[in-house]
Amino acid sequence: MKKILAANWKMNLTNPEAQHLAQDVLSGVQTFLPSVQVVICPPYTALTTVRSVIAASGIRLGAQNMHHEPAGAFTGECSGPMLLSAGCDDVIIGHSERRHIFNETDSMIALKVKAAIREGLRPILCVGETGQERDQGLTFNIVERHVRSGLSGLSPEDDIVIAYEPVWAIGTGRTATPEQARDVHAMIRNLLKTIYPERYQMVPILYGGSVKPDNIGELLAQPDIDGALVGGASLKAESFNRLIEIAAK
Ligand code: PGA
């Protein structure tokens, strides 16, 4: 499986800034694109700008969230058909900031995953425990609940990516150790085996949480870590391009 490097720009970058960064990423990583799958997830406002920069380069475009209804009176929301028409391939769903700051529940996230699949978008379903849950020994229970509920009602052939992002490692500079990440990824893979016995090895499982050029190598060397979802280090072409270069090796 090709490694996947996904950039989550979060609520950062105006249109001109997004255009520059996308241009710098594209020009820096073109030679690695045959061996790494790159996804850029800008804020909604910059989707079409980034789409026009990356055009037919092979870099995929993702949104950071979506509403499960296709249209309607949901002020401030954005739907799957809208994302598709902006050129999206992927959509991050259930990011921990959505779960914890915007109170998204497992059932809302499950609806969004289903809606994304229905519209032909590939969901990047984020799962992961808080620091407190880890300290209480609940990591596997929480991650299992997130995965089971996020995948409920999907068919084995539905194209989906899972991102394990321990909440305590996001934006904190505290990366999970390769062993901590490996153990949870192995648990997710085993869980997938019980849900999708025919396809469990084809579902990419990304790691996210303070991924940087100096720690990505040992993370990607672990079995079942198929790539990374990167926040802070994706906001500078220098560091994101370096991550792609390392993942291409
Ligand atoms: P971070 O964010 O790389 O800044 O920790 C990761 C994410 O939130 O997806």
JSON list of C-alpha atoms in Angstrom, two decimals, residues 4-10 13 21 25 37-43 50 59-64 90 92 95 124 165 206 228-236 240-241 243-244:
[
{"chain": "A", "resi": 4, "resn": "ILE", "atom": "CA", "xyz": [-0.64, 8.50, 2.58]},
{"chain": "A", "resi": 5, "resn": "LEU", "atom": "CA", "xyz": [0.44, 11.94, 3.79]},
{"chain": "A", "resi": 6, "resn": "ALA", "atom": "CA", "xyz": [-2.55, 14.15, 4.57]},
{"chain": "A", "resi": 7, "resn": "ALA", "atom": "CA", "xyz": [-2.24, 17.83, 5.49]},
{"chain": "A", "resi": 8, "resn": "ASN", "atom": "CA", "xyz": [-4.87, 19.22, 7.83]},
{"chain": "A", "resi": 9, "resn": "TRP", "atom": "CA", "xyz": [-4.52, 22.99, 7.58]},
{"chain": "A", "resi": 10, "resn": "LYS", "atom": "CA", "xyz": [-7.32, 23.51, 10.15]},
{"chain": "A", "resi": 13, "resn": "LEU", "atom": "CA", "xyz": [-4.48, 30.40, 5.68]},
{"chain": "A", "resi": 21, "resn": "LEU", "atom": "CA", "xyz": [1.60, 26.96, 0.12]},
{"chain": "A", "resi": 25, "resn": "VAL", "atom": "CA", "xyz": [4.12, 21.80, -1.95]},
{"chain": "A", "resi": 37, "resn": "GLN", "atom": "CA", "xyz": [-0.41, 9.66, -1.87]},
{"chain": "A", "resi": 38, "resn": "VAL", "atom": "CA", "xyz": [-0.64, 13.30, -0.81]},
{"chain": "A", "resi": 39, "resn": "VAL", "atom": "CA", "xyz": [-3.91, 14.86, 0.41]},
{"chain": "A", "resi": 40, "resn": "ILE", "atom": "CA", "xyz": [-4.32, 18.56, 1.20]},
{"chain": "A", "resi": 41, "resn": "CYS", "atom": "CA", "xyz": [-7.25, 19.60, 3.41]},
{"chain": "A", "resi": 42, "resn": "PRO", "atom": "CA", "xyz": [-7.56, 23.41, 3.37]},
{"chain": "A", "resi": 43, "resn": "PRO", "atom": "CA", "xyz": [-10.38, 25.37, 5.00]},
{"chain": "A", "resi": 50, "resn": "VAL", "atom": "CA", "xyz": [-6.04, 24.78, -3.93]},
{"chain": "A", "resi": 59, "resn": "ILE", "atom": "CA", "xyz": [-2.46, 15.40, -5.15]},
{"chain": "A", "resi": 60, "resn": "ARG", "atom": "CA", "xyz": [-5.89, 14.84, -3.62]},
{"chain": "A", "resi": 61, "resn": "LEU", "atom": "CA", "xyz": [-8.09, 17.54, -2.15]},
{"chain": "A", "resi": 62, "resn": "GLY", "atom": "CA", "xyz": [-9.93, 17.04, 1.13]},
{"chain": "A", "resi": 63, "resn": "ALA", "atom": "CA", "xyz": [-12.29, 19.05, 3.31]},
{"chain": "A", "resi": 64, "resn": "GLN", "atom": "CA", "xyz": [-12.08, 19.06, 7.10]},
{"chain": "A", "resi": 90, "resn": "ASP", "atom": "CA", "xyz": [-11.70, 13.24, 0.58]},
{"chain": "A", "resi": 92, "resn": "ILE", "atom": "CA", "xyz": [-11.92, 14.42, 7.32]},
{"chain": "A", "resi": 95, "resn": "HIS", "atom": "CA", "xyz": [-11.54, 15.05, 14.03]},
{"chain": "A", "resi": 124, "resn": "ILE", "atom": "CA", "xyz": [-10.87, 10.03, 6.69]},
{"chain": "A", "resi": 165, "resn": "GLU", "atom": "CA", "xyz": [-5.04, 10.55, 16.56]},
{"chain": "A", "resi": 206, "resn": "LEU", "atom": "CA", "xyz": [-2.88, 6.83, 9.47]},
{"chain": "A", "resi": 228, "resn": "ALA", "atom": "CA", "xyz": [0.17, 10.34, 8.66]},
{"chain": "A", "resi": 229, "resn": "LEU", "atom": "CA", "xyz": [-2.38, 13.09, 9.19]},
{"chain": "A", "resi": 230, "resn": "VAL", "atom": "CA", "xyz": [-0.36, 16.21, 9.85]},
{"chain": "A", "resi": 231, "resn": "GLY", "atom": "CA", "xyz": [-1.50, 19.51, 11.35]},
{"chain": "A", "resi": 232, "resn": "GLY", "atom": "CA", "xyz": [1.16, 22.00, 12.43]},
{"chain": "A", "resi": 233, "resn": "ALA", "atom": "CA", "xyz": [3.97, 20.62, 10.28]},
{"chain": "A", "resi": 234, "resn": "SER", "atom": "CA", "xyz": [1.78, 20.81, 7.16]},
{"chain": "A", "resi": 235, "resn": "LEU", "atom": "CA", "xyz": [1.56, 24.60, 7.35]},
{"chain": "A", "resi": 236, "resn": "LYS", "atom": "CA", "xyz": [5.11, 25.10, 6.05]},
{"chain": "A", "resi": 240, "resn": "PHE", "atom": "CA", "xyz": [5.52, 19.05, 4.86]},
{"chain": "A", "resi": 241, "resn": "ASN", "atom": "CA", "xyz": [7.63, 18.40, 1.78]},
{"chain": "A", "resi": 243, "resn": "LEU", "atom": "CA", "xyz": [7.65, 14.50, 5.45]},
{"chain": "A", "resi": 244, "resn": "ILE", "atom": "CA", "xyz": [6.60, 13.46, 1.96]}
]
